[in-house]
Coordinates of C-alpha atoms in Angstrom, one line a residue:
X697 CA -31.8 3.9 64.6
X698 CA -28.9 3.4 65.7
X699 CA -26.1 0.9 63.4
X700 CA -26.2 -1.5 66.4
X701 CA -30.2 -1.2 66.9
X702 CA -30.4 -1.8 63.4
X703 CA -28.7 -5.0 63.4
X704 CA -30.5 -6.5 66.5
X705 CA -33.7 -5.6 64.0
X706 CA -32.5 -7.4 61.0
X707 CA -30.3 -9.8 62.9
X708 CA -33.0 -12.5 63.0
X709 CA -34.2 -12.8 59.4
X710 CA -30.6 -11.9 58.1
X711 CA -29.3 -14.9 60.5
X712 CA -31.8 -16.9 59.1
X713 CA -31.5 -16.2 55.3
X714 CA -27.9 -16.8 55.5
X715 CA -27.9 -20.0 57.7
X716 CA -30.5 -21.0 54.4
X717 CA -27.7 -19.6 51.9
X718 CA -25.1 -21.1 53.2
X719 CA -26.8 -24.9 53.3
X720 CA -27.9 -24.4 50.0
X721 CA -24.4 -23.1 48.3
X722 CA -23.4 -26.9 49.5
X723 CA -26.1 -28.8 48.5
X724 CA -26.2 -27.4 45.6
X725 CA -22.9 -28.0 44.5
X726 CA -22.9 -31.4 45.9
X727 CA -26.8 -32.1 44.1
X728 CA -24.9 -30.1 40.7
X729 CA -21.6 -32.7 40.8
X730 CA -23.5 -35.9 41.3
X731 CA -26.2 -34.7 38.2
X732 CA -22.8 -33.8 36.1
X733 CA -20.5 -37.2 37.3
X734 CA -23.9 -39.1 36.1
X735 CA -23.6 -37.3 32.2
X736 CA -21.2 -38.9 29.4
X737 CA -18.0 -37.8 29.5
X738 CA -16.8 -37.7 25.6
X739 CA -16.3 -34.7 25.3
X740 CA -18.8 -32.5 23.4
X741 CA -16.8 -31.5 20.5
X742 CA -16.9 -34.7 19.4
X743 CA -20.1 -34.5 17.9
X744 CA -20.5 -37.8 16.7
X745 CA -19.2 -40.4 19.3
X746 CA -21.0 -37.6 21.8
X747 CA -24.3 -38.1 19.7
X748 CA -23.9 -42.2 20.2
X749 CA -23.0 -42.2 23.8
X750 CA -26.7 -40.2 24.5
X751 CA -28.5 -42.0 22.8
X752 CA -28.4 -45.3 24.5
X753 CA -29.2 -43.0 27.5
X754 CA -32.3 -43.6 29.9
X755 CA -32.2 -40.6 32.2
X756 CA -30.7 -37.7 29.7
X757 CA -33.6 -35.6 30.8
X758 CA -33.1 -36.3 34.8
X759 CA -29.7 -35.9 35.8
X760 CA -30.3 -32.2 33.1
X761 CA -33.3 -31.6 35.5
X762 CA -30.7 -32.6 38.5
X763 CA -28.2 -29.9 37.6
X764 CA -30.8 -27.4 36.9
X765 CA -31.9 -28.0 40.9
X766 CA -28.5 -27.6 41.7
X767 CA -27.5 -24.5 40.0
X768 CA -31.1 -22.8 41.5
X769 CA -29.9 -24.0 45.3
X770 CA -26.2 -22.0 44.3
X771 CA -28.2 -19.0 43.0
X772 CA -30.3 -19.1 46.2
X773 CA -26.7 -19.0 48.5
X774 CA -26.2 -15.6 46.4
X775 CA -29.7 -14.4 46.5
X776 CA -28.6 -15.0 50.8
X777 CA -25.3 -13.1 50.1
X778 CA -26.8 -9.9 48.0
X779 CA -28.9 -9.8 51.3
X780 CA -26.4 -10.2 53.8
X781 CA -24.1 -7.2 52.0
X782 CA -27.6 -4.9 51.3
X783 CA -26.0 -1.9 53.4
X784 CA -24.4 1.0 51.9
X785 CA -22.0 1.7 49.1
X786 CA -21.5 -2.3 49.2
X787 CA -25.2 -2.9 48.5
X788 CA -25.4 -1.7 45.1
X789 CA -22.7 -3.5 43.6
X790 CA -24.8 -7.0 46.1
X791 CA -27.6 -6.1 44.1
X792 CA -26.1 -6.0 41.2
X793 CA -24.3 -9.1 41.2
X794 CA -27.7 -10.7 42.9
X795 CA -29.6 -9.6 39.4
X796 CA -26.5 -10.8 37.3
X797 CA -26.9 -14.1 39.1
X798 CA -30.3 -14.2 38.6
X799 CA -30.1 -14.0 34.6
X800 CA -27.0 -16.5 35.1
X801 CA -29.4 -18.9 36.2
X802 CA -32.5 -17.9 33.9
X803 CA -29.8 -18.4 31.2
X804 CA -28.7 -22.0 32.1
X805 CA -32.8 -22.8 32.4
X806 CA -32.7 -22.6 29.0
X807 CA -29.6 -24.2 28.5
X808 CA -30.9 -27.2 30.3
X809 CA -34.2 -27.3 28.0
X810 CA -32.2 -27.3 24.7
X811 CA -29.2 -29.3 25.8
X812 CA -31.3 -31.7 28.8
X813 CA -34.7 -32.1 26.8
X814 CA -34.4 -30.8 22.8
X815 CA -30.7 -32.5 22.3
X816 CA -31.6 -35.5 23.8
X817 CA -34.7 -36.6 21.4
X818 CA -33.1 -35.0 18.6
X819 CA -30.4 -37.4 19.1
X820 CA -33.1 -40.3 20.0
X821 CA -34.9 -40.0 16.7
X822 CA -31.3 -39.5 14.7
X823 CA -30.4 -42.9 16.2
X824 CA -33.7 -44.5 15.5
X825 CA -34.1 -42.6 11.7
X826 CA -33.1 -44.8 8.5
X827 CA -30.3 -44.4 6.5
X828 CA -32.1 -41.8 3.9
X829 CA -33.1 -39.4 7.0
X830 CA -29.7 -39.8 9.3
X831 CA -27.7 -36.9 8.0
X832 CA -30.6 -34.3 8.4
X833 CA -31.5 -35.7 11.9
X834 CA -27.6 -35.1 12.3
X835 CA -27.5 -31.6 11.1
X836 CA -30.3 -30.7 12.8
X837 CA -28.9 -31.9 16.6
X838 CA -26.1 -30.4 15.8
X839 CA -27.1 -27.0 15.4
X840 CA -29.2 -27.5 18.4
X841 CA -25.9 -28.6 19.8
X842 CA -24.6 -25.4 18.6
X843 CA -27.3 -23.3 20.4
X844 CA -26.7 -25.1 23.4
X845 CA -23.1 -23.8 23.1
X846 CA -23.7 -19.9 22.6
X847 CA -26.3 -20.3 26.0
X848 CA -23.3 -22.0 27.9
X849 CA -21.0 -19.3 27.2
X850 CA -23.2 -16.6 28.0
X851 CA -24.3 -18.6 31.4
X852 CA -20.6 -18.2 32.2
X853 CA -20.3 -14.7 31.3
X854 CA -23.1 -13.4 33.3
X855 CA -21.8 -15.3 36.3
X856 CA -18.0 -13.7 35.5
X857 CA -20.2 -10.6 35.5
X858 CA -21.8 -11.2 38.8
X859 CA -18.4 -12.4 40.6
X860 CA -16.8 -9.3 39.7
X861 CA -19.8 -7.1 41.2
X862 CA -19.5 -9.4 44.2
X863 CA -15.9 -8.4 44.3
X864 CA -17.0 -4.5 44.7
X865 CA -19.3 -5.1 47.2
X866 CA -16.3 -7.0 49.6
X867 CA -14.0 -4.5 48.6
X868 CA -16.5 -1.6 49.8
X869 CA -17.3 -4.0 52.7
X870 CA -13.5 -4.5 54.0
X871 CA -11.3 -1.7 55.8
X872 CA -8.9 -2.3 52.7
X873 CA -8.5 -4.5 49.9
X874 CA -5.1 -5.0 51.0
X875 CA -5.5 -5.9 54.7
X876 CA -6.0 -9.2 54.8
X877 CA -9.6 -10.3 56.0
X878 CA -12.7 -11.7 55.5
X879 CA -14.0 -9.6 53.3
X880 CA -10.6 -8.5 51.4
X881 CA -10.6 -12.3 50.7
X882 CA -13.3 -13.0 49.3
X883 CA -13.1 -9.9 47.2
X884 CA -10.2 -11.4 46.3
X885 CA -11.9 -15.0 45.4
X886 CA -14.4 -13.2 43.5
X887 CA -11.7 -11.5 41.6
X888 CA -10.5 -14.4 40.4
X889 CA -13.6 -16.7 39.9
X890 CA -15.0 -13.7 37.6
X891 CA -12.1 -13.4 35.4
X892 CA -11.9 -17.1 35.2
X893 CA -15.7 -17.4 34.0
X894 CA -15.0 -14.3 31.7
X895 CA -12.5 -15.8 29.9
X896 CA -13.8 -19.0 29.6
X897 CA -17.2 -17.2 27.9
X898 CA -15.2 -15.5 25.4
X899 CA -13.3 -18.2 24.3
X900 CA -16.1 -20.7 24.0
X901 CA -17.8 -17.5 22.1
X902 CA -15.4 -17.2 19.7
X903 CA -14.9 -21.1 19.2
X904 CA -17.9 -22.9 20.5
X905 CA -17.0 -26.6 21.7
X906 CA -13.8 -27.2 21.1
X907 CA -10.6 -28.6 22.7
X908 CA -9.5 -24.7 23.1
X909 CA -12.4 -24.8 24.9
X910 CA -12.1 -27.2 27.0
X911 CA -9.1 -26.4 28.1
X912 CA -10.1 -23.6 29.4
X913 CA -13.0 -25.3 31.5
X914 CA -10.5 -25.9 34.0
X915 CA -11.2 -21.8 34.6
X916 CA -14.4 -23.7 35.8
X917 CA -13.2 -24.8 39.2
X918 CA -12.7 -21.0 40.6
X919 CA -16.3 -20.7 40.9
X920 CA -16.6 -23.7 42.5
X921 CA -14.2 -22.6 44.8
X922 CA -15.9 -19.3 44.8
X923 CA -19.6 -20.9 45.9
X924 CA -17.9 -23.0 48.6
X925 CA -16.0 -19.7 50.1
X926 CA -19.8 -18.2 49.7
X927 CA -21.1 -20.5 51.5
X928 CA -18.3 -20.5 54.6
X929 CA -18.7 -16.4 54.8
X930 CA -23.3 -17.1 55.2
X931 CA -21.9 -19.6 58.0
X932 CA -19.4 -17.7 59.5
X933 CA -20.6 -14.2 59.3
X934 CA -24.4 -14.6 59.2
X935 CA -24.9 -11.2 60.0
X936 CA -23.4 -7.5 59.3
X937 CA -20.9 -6.3 61.7
X938 CA -19.8 -2.7 61.0
X939 CA -16.2 -3.6 61.0
X940 CA -15.8 -7.5 60.5
X941 CA -12.5 -7.3 59.1
X942 CA -11.5 -5.9 62.3
X943 CA -13.0 -8.4 64.3
X944 CA -11.5 -11.0 62.7
X945 CA -8.0 -9.5 63.2
X946 CA -8.8 -9.3 66.9
X947 CA -10.1 -12.9 67.2
X948 CA -6.4 -13.7 65.5
X949 CA -4.5 -11.3 68.2
X950 CA -6.5 -13.2 70.8
X951 CA -5.7 -16.4 69.4
X952 CA -2.5 -15.8 69.3
X953 CA -2.0 -14.6 73.2
X954 CA -4.5 -17.4 73.7
X955 CA -1.8 -19.3 76.4
X956 CA -3.5 -22.8 76.1
X957 CA -3.8 -21.8 71.9

């Protein structure tokens, strides 16, 4: 079967999965952001103040479940990207990246179980405890918070690994990493998102929740941009084209030479 025949054979399911992925990327990001905005903004390393804020939250578990739903939707988008880039050498990198992202989502699910369920219950118990029990309950909740911080670190390390592997997939699909086009551009954005997530993951693992790790959280915005870009890529290029970068450049040339433009 020729490449063009293979594209026609795989086109409908590939196009549909890409459409699902594009929608999931944006819907997942919106769901996550809305849920995160409902979360108390007290820095987690200001433990006493943070726990006091958490104790008065009646919907603590619900918006954490909203965050989990957002992450699962974004993971769906990454799996759609894995399917979209599945051919040839790029497919090896994309498959590994998709597997890493599934692990990332799995770690995040455990993180939500610890932060969104267990910690909420312990903080409530701490707030309701008598003076003789409060110190013990506080230290117990603090210990759970450290487990949460460790999971948060591993989650972003896995995200960074996944984004780095997808950089390999995009570069393997591109004509050359240094020629401007969708594939090469996505490759370099994947590199930036990967480095941002990895740097935060390492700092979080080394220091736990701290002023330094809070400062490094700004690096995670590159991951947000990357997820949006994945959605746009799946929307703009839902099916495989052997020379996608050439098509991109031809479209640019046509726009430059279009008298109406």
